[in-house]
Amino acid sequence: MIDSATRMPQPFGVADAQRDDGSQSAADLILAYEKGIADLRAAVSGMTEDELRRRPVPGKWSTLEVICHVSDCEQFFADRMKRTLAMDRPLLVGAEGFHYPEPLQYHQRDLAEELELVRLTRQQMTRVLRLVPPEAWNRTAVHTKSGLVTLRQLLLPAIHHLAHHLHFVHEKRVALSPNLSM
Amino acid sequence: MQMSEYLAMMQGDDGKLDAVELIAAYEQGIQELRTTVAGMTAEQVLARPVPGKWSTVECVGHLADTEIFFTDRIVRTIAMDHPLLMSADETLYIKRLDYQSFDLEEQLALFTALRHHAVRILRMQSCEAWTRTAVHSGAGLLTLRQLVLQPVRHLRHHLPFIAEKRAAVEAHRP
């Protein structure tokens, strides 16, 4: 049985999520978001079904658990951005994704299906974002954990969250195949 | 129709479908949607042939976007205890997200992927899980069953409108 409570990845807090030095334009952010599709696919390319389900780093999730976590989070990241674009200052409810692996049985999920869902979600959201007029990037929402946020501050977590977790996927791959670190 | 009536129509549970039937109906929606739009041209899906109503691509874009939060609600309710689920004013999405610029195949693919994803999750649920509840900001306490019934009915609510548009554009085909 997967014990979510003891296998949580390092916390990804609000500060991490919204880290922004302002140097990236909206176009840069959209490109980074879109690029995440390929980054995710590359990070797990060639891994076997057994490797995907192994937990080679003590106290941490398997690769498949990480990918499922990313995939599930992508849905509410996209939903939040759309609500903010469409509605006036919507309330966005935080989700406790760390509790998902056991009830949603992450090891029963299919990697290809998860990757495809992330691809399609990001592809469609990229299309939406590219049509957003400049002033819309200042539209706001109220997030139950981080308070008042702009559209920009809702896109940044999606970008940073994926990067955060790909680091851990790489760590697992190295643990499974130490020669990868060379 | 008042929002409360609409939500009751979408979420009311008469208990007729068991979990297996409910999941089957939900999964079948993929093919129902694809069949309804199969063969329509790019021009036809962009047309608004029925006065005052959306185009086909707007309708399918609406279905794909609502499916995102329908799926998220299902997942949250399974994974969290009594999560708060916020209602959304779907009518605002179409204009502000420029659905006329959407790609029909992309929307169909996203809708399909979301339903496949949720079907897999739902098939793994125990009998008890179907009575798990969430609090919907517009409708109050809802069960997982009701959260699956809603997308089933929502799609079936919109399919006749797409068929109506299709019939209208095909009637005017030279």
mmCIF file of C-alpha atoms in Angstrom:
data_model
loop_
_atom_site.group_PDB
_atom_site.id
_atom_site.type_symbol
_atom_site.label_atom_id
_atom_site.label_comp_id
_atom_site.label_asym_id
_atom_site.label_seq_id
_atom_site.Cartn_x
_atom_site.Cartn_y
_atom_site.Cartn_z
ATOM 1 C CA MET A 1 0.000 0.000 0.000
ATOM 2 C CA ILE A 2 1.295 3.404 -0.884
ATOM 3 C CA ASP A 3 1.809 5.529 2.192
ATOM 4 C CA SER A 4 1.382 9.042 0.937
ATOM 5 C CA ALA A 5 2.206 10.650 4.234
ATOM 6 C CA THR A 6 5.711 9.241 4.428
ATOM 7 C CA ARG A 7 6.556 9.559 0.775
ATOM 8 C CA MET A 8 5.828 13.171 0.096
ATOM 9 C CA PRO A 9 8.298 15.057 -2.074
ATOM 10 C CA GLN A 10 9.925 18.148 -0.675
ATOM 11 C CA PRO A 11 7.285 20.802 -0.070
ATOM 12 C CA PHE A 12 6.568 23.118 -2.966
ATOM 13 C CA GLY A 13 5.413 26.250 -1.224
ATOM 14 C CA VAL A 14 3.709 29.430 -2.336
ATOM 15 C CA ALA A 15 7.017 31.284 -2.537
ATOM 16 C CA ASP A 16 8.488 28.575 -4.747
ATOM 17 C CA ALA A 17 5.387 28.539 -6.893
ATOM 18 C CA GLN A 18 5.260 32.244 -7.572
ATOM 19 C CA ARG A 19 8.985 32.952 -7.780
ATOM 20 C CA ASP A 20 9.203 35.802 -10.301
ATOM 21 C CA ASP A 21 12.002 38.235 -10.963
ATOM 22 C CA GLY A 22 9.871 39.924 -13.604
ATOM 23 C CA SER A 23 12.455 39.374 -16.306
ATOM 24 C CA GLN A 24 10.253 37.096 -18.384
ATOM 25 C CA SER A 25 7.604 38.515 -20.652
ATOM 26 C CA ALA A 26 4.216 36.877 -21.023
ATOM 27 C CA ALA A 27 5.449 35.364 -24.280
ATOM 28 C CA ASP A 28 8.504 33.925 -22.493
ATOM 29 C CA LEU A 29 6.310 32.400 -19.807
ATOM 30 C CA ILE A 30 3.973 30.844 -22.335
ATOM 31 C CA LEU A 31 6.941 29.333 -24.159
ATOM 32 C CA ALA A 32 8.308 27.938 -20.904
ATOM 33 C CA TYR A 33 4.912 26.486 -20.079
ATOM 34 C CA GLU A 34 4.583 24.923 -23.514
ATOM 35 C CA LYS A 35 8.114 23.542 -23.374
ATOM 36 C CA GLY A 36 7.144 21.649 -20.245
ATOM 37 C CA ILE A 37 5.340 19.121 -22.421
ATOM 38 C CA ALA A 38 8.562 17.996 -24.061
ATOM 39 C CA ASP A 39 10.564 18.308 -20.845
ATOM 40 C CA LEU A 40 8.192 15.947 -19.081
ATOM 41 C CA ARG A 41 8.258 13.418 -21.880
ATOM 42 C CA ALA A 42 12.050 13.532 -22.093
ATOM 43 C CA ALA A 43 12.410 13.081 -18.348
ATOM 44 C CA VAL A 44 10.744 9.663 -18.423
ATOM 45 C CA SER A 45 11.695 8.552 -21.896
ATOM 46 C CA GLY A 46 12.824 4.939 -22.012
ATOM 47 C CA MET A 47 11.896 4.038 -18.441
ATOM 48 C CA THR A 48 10.457 0.564 -18.019
ATOM 49 C CA GLU A 49 7.204 -0.204 -16.230
ATOM 50 C CA ASP A 50 9.219 -1.605 -13.344
ATOM 51 C CA GLU A 51 11.462 1.454 -13.144
ATOM 52 C CA LEU A 52 8.443 3.749 -13.172
ATOM 53 C CA ARG A 53 7.052 2.058 -10.084
ATOM 54 C CA ARG A 54 10.287 1.695 -8.149
ATOM 55 C CA ARG A 55 10.996 3.962 -5.200
ATOM 56 C CA PRO A 56 14.794 4.064 -5.316
ATOM 57 C CA VAL A 57 15.155 7.134 -3.123
ATOM 58 C CA PRO A 58 14.154 6.420 0.489
ATOM 59 C CA GLY A 59 11.073 8.303 1.607
ATOM 60 C CA LYS A 60 10.152 9.536 -1.852
ATOM 61 C CA TRP A 61 7.548 8.697 -4.449
ATOM 62 C CA SER A 62 8.092 6.580 -7.520
ATOM 63 C CA THR A 63 8.414 8.216 -10.932
ATOM 64 C CA LEU A 64 4.880 7.194 -11.867
ATOM 65 C CA GLU A 65 3.553 8.726 -8.679
ATOM 66 C CA VAL A 66 5.338 11.963 -9.525
ATOM 67 C CA ILE A 67 3.958 11.997 -13.076
ATOM 68 C CA CYS A 68 0.425 11.326 -11.866
ATOM 69 C CA HIS A 69 0.806 14.097 -9.325
ATOM 70 C CA VAL A 70 1.966 16.475 -12.046
ATOM 71 C CA SER A 71 -0.879 15.415 -14.315
ATOM 72 C CA ASP A 72 -3.519 15.917 -11.631
ATOM 73 C CA CYS A 73 -2.111 19.313 -10.713
ATOM 74 C CA GLU A 74 -2.080 20.410 -14.351
ATOM 75 C CA GLN A 75 -5.851 20.149 -14.410
ATOM 76 C CA PHE A 76 -6.427 22.575 -11.619
ATOM 77 C CA PHE A 77 -3.621 24.876 -12.778
ATOM 78 C CA ALA A 78 -5.387 25.201 -16.135
ATOM 79 C CA ASP A 79 -8.813 25.494 -14.527
ATOM 80 C CA ARG A 80 -7.581 28.310 -12.290
ATOM 81 C CA MET A 81 -6.160 30.267 -15.197
ATOM 82 C CA LYS A 82 -9.371 29.907 -17.178
ATOM 83 C CA ARG A 83 -11.560 30.917 -14.272
ATOM 84 C CA THR A 84 -9.418 33.982 -13.763
ATOM 85 C CA LEU A 85 -9.661 34.924 -17.425
ATOM 86 C CA ALA A 86 -13.375 34.314 -17.648
ATOM 87 C CA MET A 87 -14.735 35.402 -14.288
ATOM 88 C CA ASP A 88 -14.218 38.451 -12.120
ATOM 89 C CA ARG A 89 -11.984 37.710 -9.141
ATOM 90 C CA PRO A 90 -13.040 34.084 -8.725
ATOM 91 C CA LEU A 91 -12.275 32.133 -5.574
ATOM 92 C CA LEU A 92 -9.760 29.387 -6.315
ATOM 93 C CA VAL A 93 -9.710 26.582 -3.789
ATOM 94 C CA GLY A 94 -6.362 25.061 -2.880
ATOM 95 C CA ALA A 95 -5.914 21.327 -3.350
ATOM 96 C CA GLU A 96 -3.839 18.952 -1.268
ATOM 97 C CA GLY A 97 -2.215 17.007 -4.041
ATOM 98 C CA PHE A 98 0.080 15.192 -1.654
ATOM 99 C CA HIS A 99 -2.879 13.206 -0.402
ATOM 100 C CA TYR A 100 -3.866 11.978 -3.851
ATOM 101 C CA PRO A 101 -1.572 8.999 -4.508
ATOM 102 C CA GLU A 102 -3.312 6.456 -2.312
ATOM 103 C CA PRO A 103 -7.002 7.194 -2.947
ATOM 104 C CA LEU A 104 -6.346 7.713 -6.638
ATOM 105 C CA GLN A 105 -4.108 4.627 -6.784
ATOM 106 C CA TYR A 106 -1.307 6.183 -8.750
ATOM 107 C CA HIS A 107 0.422 2.881 -9.408
ATOM 108 C CA GLN A 108 -2.650 1.702 -11.316
ATOM 109 C CA ARG A 109 -2.392 4.610 -13.720
ATOM 110 C CA ASP A 110 -0.854 4.522 -17.197
ATOM 111 C CA LEU A 111 2.173 6.672 -18.020
ATOM 112 C CA ALA A 112 1.253 7.233 -21.674
ATOM 113 C CA GLU A 113 -2.238 8.302 -20.690
ATOM 114 C CA GLU A 114 -0.901 10.762 -18.126
ATOM 115 C CA LEU A 115 1.645 12.255 -20.518
ATOM 116 C CA GLU A 116 -1.001 12.670 -23.195
ATOM 117 C CA LEU A 117 -3.350 14.396 -20.767
ATOM 118 C CA VAL A 118 -0.638 16.826 -19.727
ATOM 119 C CA ARG A 119 0.219 17.448 -23.380
ATOM 120 C CA LEU A 120 -3.363 18.183 -24.380
ATOM 121 C CA THR A 121 -4.054 20.307 -21.317
ATOM 122 C CA ARG A 122 -0.959 22.427 -21.856
ATOM 123 C CA GLN A 123 -1.450 22.614 -25.609
ATOM 124 C CA GLN A 124 -4.969 23.940 -25.259
ATOM 125 C CA MET A 125 -4.033 26.288 -22.457
ATOM 126 C CA THR A 126 -1.115 27.609 -24.512
ATOM 127 C CA ARG A 127 -3.532 28.462 -27.291
ATOM 128 C CA VAL A 128 -5.755 30.301 -24.824
ATOM 129 C CA LEU A 129 -2.846 32.207 -23.296
ATOM 130 C CA ARG A 130 -1.505 33.326 -26.668
ATOM 131 C CA LEU A 131 -4.855 34.982 -27.360
ATOM 132 C CA VAL A 132 -4.928 36.839 -24.068
ATOM 133 C CA PRO A 133 -4.674 40.633 -24.472
ATOM 134 C CA PRO A 134 -1.904 42.358 -22.491
ATOM 135 C CA GLU A 135 -4.265 43.845 -19.932
ATOM 136 C CA ALA A 136 -5.692 40.438 -19.082
ATOM 137 C CA TRP A 137 -2.424 39.388 -17.469
ATOM 138 C CA ASN A 138 -3.357 41.618 -14.554
ATOM 139 C CA ARG A 139 -6.702 39.938 -14.002
ATOM 140 C CA THR A 140 -6.926 38.622 -10.461
ATOM 141 C CA ALA A 141 -8.369 35.811 -8.432
ATOM 142 C CA VAL A 142 -8.379 34.940 -4.761
ATOM 143 C CA HIS A 143 -6.577 31.722 -3.949
ATOM 144 C CA THR A 144 -7.431 30.177 -0.598
ATOM 145 C CA LYS A 145 -3.745 29.618 0.215
ATOM 146 C CA SER A 146 -1.909 32.429 -1.499
ATOM 147 C CA GLY A 147 -4.473 35.218 -1.452
ATOM 148 C CA LEU A 148 -4.831 37.693 -4.293
ATOM 149 C CA VAL A 149 -3.075 36.424 -7.409
ATOM 150 C CA THR A 150 -2.774 37.617 -10.985
ATOM 151 C CA LEU A 151 -3.010 35.487 -14.098
ATOM 152 C CA ARG A 152 0.779 35.717 -14.331
ATOM 153 C CA GLN A 153 1.055 34.405 -10.791
ATOM 154 C CA LEU A 154 -1.174 31.482 -11.741
ATOM 155 C CA LEU A 155 0.940 30.539 -14.741
ATOM 156 C CA LEU A 156 4.209 30.663 -12.809
ATOM 157 C CA PRO A 157 3.308 27.818 -10.416
ATOM 158 C CA ALA A 158 2.545 25.504 -13.317
ATOM 159 C CA ILE A 159 5.969 26.218 -14.790
ATOM 160 C CA HIS A 160 7.866 25.974 -11.521
ATOM 161 C CA HIS A 161 5.913 22.974 -10.241
ATOM 162 C CA LEU A 162 6.844 20.853 -13.222
ATOM 163 C CA ALA A 163 10.491 21.876 -13.047
ATOM 164 C CA HIS A 164 10.499 21.173 -9.319
ATOM 165 C CA HIS A 165 9.313 17.635 -9.858
ATOM 166 C CA LEU A 166 11.438 16.846 -12.880
ATOM 167 C CA HIS A 167 14.427 17.323 -10.640
ATOM 168 C CA PHE A 168 13.158 14.463 -8.485
ATOM 169 C CA VAL A 169 12.443 12.281 -11.510
ATOM 170 C CA HIS A 170 16.066 12.740 -12.572
ATOM 171 C CA GLU A 171 17.200 11.890 -9.061
ATOM 172 C CA LYS A 172 15.285 8.618 -9.248
ATOM 173 C CA ARG A 173 16.690 7.767 -12.667
ATOM 174 C CA VAL A 174 20.198 8.305 -11.373
ATOM 175 C CA ALA A 175 19.441 6.148 -8.352
ATOM 176 C CA LEU A 176 18.191 3.390 -10.656
ATOM 177 C CA SER A 177 21.073 3.763 -13.101
ATOM 178 C CA PRO A 178 24.051 5.429 -11.459
ATOM 179 C CA ASN A 179 25.898 5.746 -14.752
ATOM 180 C CA LEU A 180 23.355 8.406 -15.758
ATOM 181 C CA SER A 181 25.033 10.853 -13.397
ATOM 182 C CA MET A 182 28.321 10.591 -15.308
ATOM 183 C CA MET B 1 -34.205 28.309 -16.471
ATOM 184 C CA GLN B 2 -33.032 29.286 -13.020
ATOM 185 C CA MET B 3 -29.555 28.110 -12.018
ATOM 186 C CA SER B 4 -31.005 26.062 -9.162
ATOM 187 C CA GLU B 5 -33.330 24.261 -11.593
ATOM 188 C CA TYR B 6 -30.474 23.684 -14.016
ATOM 189 C CA LEU B 7 -28.240 22.245 -11.296
ATOM 190 C CA ALA B 8 -31.048 20.009 -10.051
ATOM 191 C CA MET B 9 -31.524 18.738 -13.597
ATOM 192 C CA MET B 10 -27.808 18.070 -13.987
ATOM 193 C CA GLN B 11 -27.079 16.628 -10.555
ATOM 194 C CA GLY B 12 -30.301 14.978 -9.412
ATOM 195 C CA ASP B 13 -29.807 11.302 -8.650
ATOM 196 C CA ASP B 14 -32.743 8.913 -9.005
ATOM 197 C CA GLY B 15 -30.478 5.952 -8.224
ATOM 198 C CA LYS B 16 -31.421 4.110 -11.407
ATOM 199 C CA LEU B 17 -27.889 3.627 -12.661
ATOM 200 C CA ASP B 18 -25.467 1.503 -10.691
ATOM 201 C CA ALA B 19 -21.789 2.471 -10.631
ATOM 202 C CA VAL B 20 -20.879 0.256 -13.591
ATOM 203 C CA GLU B 21 -23.710 1.686 -15.702
ATOM 204 C CA LEU B 22 -22.832 5.199 -14.663
ATOM 205 C CA ILE B 23 -19.207 4.782 -15.688
ATOM 206 C CA ALA B 24 -20.304 3.198 -18.972
ATOM 207 C CA ALA B 25 -22.609 6.123 -19.733
ATOM 208 C CA TYR B 26 -19.852 8.545 -18.877
ATOM 209 C CA GLU B 27 -17.334 6.761 -21.089
ATOM 210 C CA GLN B 28 -19.817 6.412 -23.941
ATOM 211 C CA GLY B 29 -20.003 10.182 -24.075
ATOM 212 C CA ILE B 30 -16.664 10.231 -25.867
ATOM 213 C CA GLN B 31 -18.054 8.421 -28.879
ATOM 214 C CA GLU B 32 -21.359 10.289 -28.731
ATOM 215 C CA LEU B 33 -19.581 13.611 -29.034
ATOM 216 C CA ARG B 34 -17.257 12.449 -31.786
ATOM 217 C CA THR B 35 -20.118 10.988 -33.774
ATOM 218 C CA THR B 36 -22.127 14.184 -33.497
ATOM 219 C CA VAL B 37 -19.391 16.270 -35.127
ATOM 220 C CA ALA B 38 -17.812 13.653 -37.405
ATOM 221 C CA GLY B 39 -17.303 14.897 -40.940
ATOM 222 C CA MET B 40 -18.183 18.549 -40.309
ATOM 223 C CA THR B 41 -15.960 20.926 -42.241
ATOM 224 C CA ALA B 42 -13.859 23.679 -40.712
ATOM 225 C CA GLU B 43 -16.304 26.240 -42.055
ATOM 226 C CA GLN B 44 -19.297 24.378 -40.682
ATOM 227 C CA VAL B 45 -17.918 24.117 -37.151
ATOM 228 C CA LEU B 46 -17.279 27.863 -37.059
ATOM 229 C CA ALA B 47 -20.719 28.779 -38.359
ATOM 230 C CA ARG B 48 -23.454 30.092 -36.098
ATOM 231 C CA PRO B 49 -26.423 28.967 -38.204
ATOM 232 C CA VAL B 50 -29.003 29.136 -35.436
ATOM 233 C CA PRO B 51 -29.694 32.741 -34.412
ATOM 234 C CA GLY B 52 -28.558 33.569 -30.911
ATOM 235 C CA LYS B 53 -26.708 30.296 -30.381
ATOM 236 C CA TRP B 54 -23.079 29.270 -30.275
ATOM 237 C CA SER B 55 -21.122 27.715 -33.103
ATOM 238 C CA THR B 56 -20.197 24.048 -32.963
ATOM 239 C CA VAL B 57 -16.583 24.804 -32.047
ATOM 240 C CA GLU B 58 -17.791 27.074 -29.251
ATOM 241 C CA CYS B 59 -20.029 24.315 -27.980
ATOM 242 C CA VAL B 60 -17.279 21.695 -28.094
ATOM 243 C CA GLY B 61 -14.830 24.134 -26.488
ATOM 244 C CA HIS B 62 -17.379 24.637 -23.730
ATOM 245 C CA LEU B 63 -17.712 20.870 -23.294
ATOM 246 C CA ALA B 64 -13.936 20.408 -23.077
ATOM 247 C CA ASP B 65 -13.456 23.239 -20.591
ATOM 248 C CA THR B 66 -16.282 22.139 -18.342
ATOM 249 C CA GLU B 67 -14.897 18.640 -18.498
ATOM 250 C CA ILE B 68 -11.677 19.949 -16.946
ATOM 251 C CA PHE B 69 -13.426 21.094 -13.804
ATOM 252 C CA PHE B 70 -15.881 18.188 -13.786
ATOM 253 C CA THR B 71 -12.853 15.874 -13.732
ATOM 254 C CA ASP B 72 -11.078 17.935 -11.085
ATOM 255 C CA ARG B 73 -14.181 17.789 -8.904
ATOM 256 C CA ILE B 74 -14.358 14.001 -9.203
ATOM 257 C CA VAL B 75 -10.680 13.689 -8.308
ATOM 258 C CA ARG B 76 -10.890 16.096 -5.360
ATOM 259 C CA THR B 77 -13.920 14.323 -3.938
ATOM 260 C CA ILE B 78 -12.201 10.944 -4.084
ATOM 261 C CA ALA B 79 -8.933 12.244 -2.631
ATOM 262 C CA MET B 80 -10.030 14.847 -0.095
ATOM 263 C CA ASP B 81 -12.628 14.965 2.636
ATOM 264 C CA HIS B 82 -15.576 17.236 1.871
ATOM 265 C CA PRO B 83 -13.705 19.477 -0.536
ATOM 266 C CA LEU B 84 -15.218 22.793 -1.500
ATOM 267 C CA LEU B 85 -16.000 22.875 -5.218
ATOM 268 C CA MET B 86 -16.570 26.278 -6.744
ATOM 269 C CA SER B 87 -19.250 26.723 -9.371
ATOM 270 C CA ALA B 88 -18.293 28.482 -12.574
ATOM 271 C CA ASP B 89 -20.213 30.846 -14.834
ATOM 272 C CA GLU B 90 -19.663 28.942 -18.025
ATOM 273 C CA THR B 91 -21.284 31.580 -20.207
ATOM 274 C CA LEU B 92 -18.396 33.942 -19.573
ATOM 275 C CA TYR B 93 -15.791 31.503 -20.826
ATOM 276 C CA ILE B 94 -16.876 31.475 -24.439
ATOM 277 C CA LYS B 95 -16.358 35.105 -25.114
ATOM 278 C CA ARG B 96 -13.398 35.766 -22.854
ATOM 279 C CA LEU B 97 -11.480 32.676 -23.926
ATOM 280 C CA ASP B 98 -12.269 33.243 -27.616
ATOM 281 C CA TYR B 99 -13.636 29.793 -28.313
ATOM 282 C CA GLN B 100 -14.060 30.636 -31.979
ATOM 283 C CA SER B 101 -10.268 30.445 -32.205
ATOM 284 C CA PHE B 102 -10.179 26.942 -30.782
ATOM 285 C CA ASP B 103 -9.279 23.872 -32.804
ATOM 286 C CA LEU B 104 -12.058 21.290 -32.870
ATOM 287 C CA GLU B 105 -9.764 18.257 -32.937
ATOM 288 C CA GLU B 106 -7.758 19.611 -30.039
ATOM 289 C CA GLN B 107 -10.923 20.035 -27.993
ATOM 290 C CA LEU B 108 -12.150 16.552 -28.874
ATOM 291 C CA ALA B 109 -8.774 15.068 -27.961
ATOM 292 C CA LEU B 110 -8.745 16.879 -24.621
ATOM 293 C CA PHE B 111 -12.301 15.822 -23.830
ATOM 294 C CA THR B 112 -11.438 12.229 -24.720
ATOM 295 C CA ALA B 113 -8.270 12.194 -22.618
ATOM 296 C CA LEU B 114 -10.085 13.639 -19.608
ATOM 297 C CA ARG B 115 -12.854 11.077 -19.769
ATOM 298 C CA HIS B 116 -10.439 8.161 -20.226
ATOM 299 C CA HIS B 117 -8.462 9.445 -17.251
ATOM 300 C CA ALA B 118 -11.535 9.695 -15.035
ATOM 301 C CA VAL B 119 -12.925 6.336 -16.184
ATOM 302 C CA ARG B 120 -9.726 4.619 -15.088
ATOM 303 C CA ILE B 121 -9.936 6.311 -11.698
ATOM 304 C CA LEU B 122 -13.634 5.601 -11.245
ATOM 305 C CA ARG B 123 -13.290 1.915 -12.090
ATOM 306 C CA MET B 124 -10.878 1.548 -9.185
ATOM 307 C CA GLN B 125 -13.288 2.981 -6.626
ATOM 308 C CA SER B 126 -14.906 0.857 -3.958
ATOM 309 C CA CYS B 127 -18.678 0.899 -3.464
ATOM 310 C CA GLU B 128 -18.219 3.126 -0.451
ATOM 311 C CA ALA B 129 -16.338 5.738 -2.443
ATOM 312 C CA TRP B 130 -19.431 6.540 -4.487
ATOM 313 C CA THR B 131 -21.065 8.048 -1.428
ATOM 314 C CA ARG B 132 -18.136 10.360 -0.698
ATOM 315 C CA THR B 133 -19.287 13.954 -0.627
ATOM 316 C CA ALA B 134 -18.159 17.428 -1.530
ATOM 317 C CA VAL B 135 -19.668 20.838 -0.996
ATOM 318 C CA HIS B 136 -20.541 22.604 -4.243
ATOM 319 C CA SER B 137 -20.823 26.367 -3.839
ATOM 320 C CA GLY B 138 -23.993 26.470 -5.923
ATOM 321 C CA ALA B 139 -25.686 23.181 -5.173
ATOM 322 C CA GLY B 140 -24.573 22.247 -1.680
ATOM 323 C CA LEU B 141 -23.671 18.733 -0.645
ATOM 324 C CA LEU B 142 -23.065 16.395 -3.577
ATOM 325 C CA THR B 143 -21.971 12.793 -3.792
ATOM 326 C CA LEU B 144 -19.403 11.351 -6.150
ATOM 327 C CA ARG B 145 -22.315 9.787 -8.034
ATOM 328 C CA GLN B 146 -23.821 13.197 -8.612
ATOM 329 C CA LEU B 147 -20.484 14.565 -9.741
ATOM 330 C CA VAL B 148 -20.337 11.880 -12.425
ATOM 331 C CA LEU B 149 -24.004 12.257 -13.365
ATOM 332 C CA GLN B 150 -23.498 15.924 -14.077
ATOM 333 C CA PRO B 151 -20.998 15.537 -16.950
ATOM 334 C CA VAL B 152 -23.078 12.680 -18.377
ATOM 335 C CA ARG B 153 -26.163 14.877 -18.477
ATOM 336 C CA HIS B 154 -24.284 18.025 -19.423
ATOM 337 C CA LEU B 155 -22.966 16.412 -22.576
ATOM 338 C CA ARG B 156 -26.350 14.969 -23.464
ATOM 339 C CA HIS B 157 -27.885 18.406 -22.922
ATOM 340 C CA HIS B 158 -25.569 19.934 -25.513
ATOM 341 C CA LEU B 159 -25.463 17.218 -28.167
ATOM 342 C CA PRO B 160 -28.913 18.052 -29.599
ATOM 343 C CA PHE B 161 -27.798 21.658 -30.013
ATOM 344 C CA ILE B 162 -24.789 20.554 -32.018
ATOM 345 C CA ALA B 163 -27.031 18.298 -34.094
ATOM 346 C CA GLU B 164 -29.322 21.263 -34.674
ATOM 347 C CA LYS B 165 -26.441 23.374 -35.940
ATOM 348 C CA ARG B 166 -25.209 20.563 -38.126
ATOM 349 C CA ALA B 167 -28.611 20.118 -39.683
ATOM 350 C CA ALA B 168 -28.827 23.860 -40.307
ATOM 351 C CA VAL B 169 -25.438 24.153 -42.019
ATOM 352 C CA GLU B 170 -25.988 21.016 -44.049
ATOM 353 C CA ALA B 171 -29.386 22.282 -45.190
ATOM 354 C CA HIS B 172 -27.698 25.352 -46.627
ATOM 355 C CA ARG B 173 -24.868 23.452 -48.237
ATOM 356 C CA PRO B 174 -24.672 24.376 -51.948
#
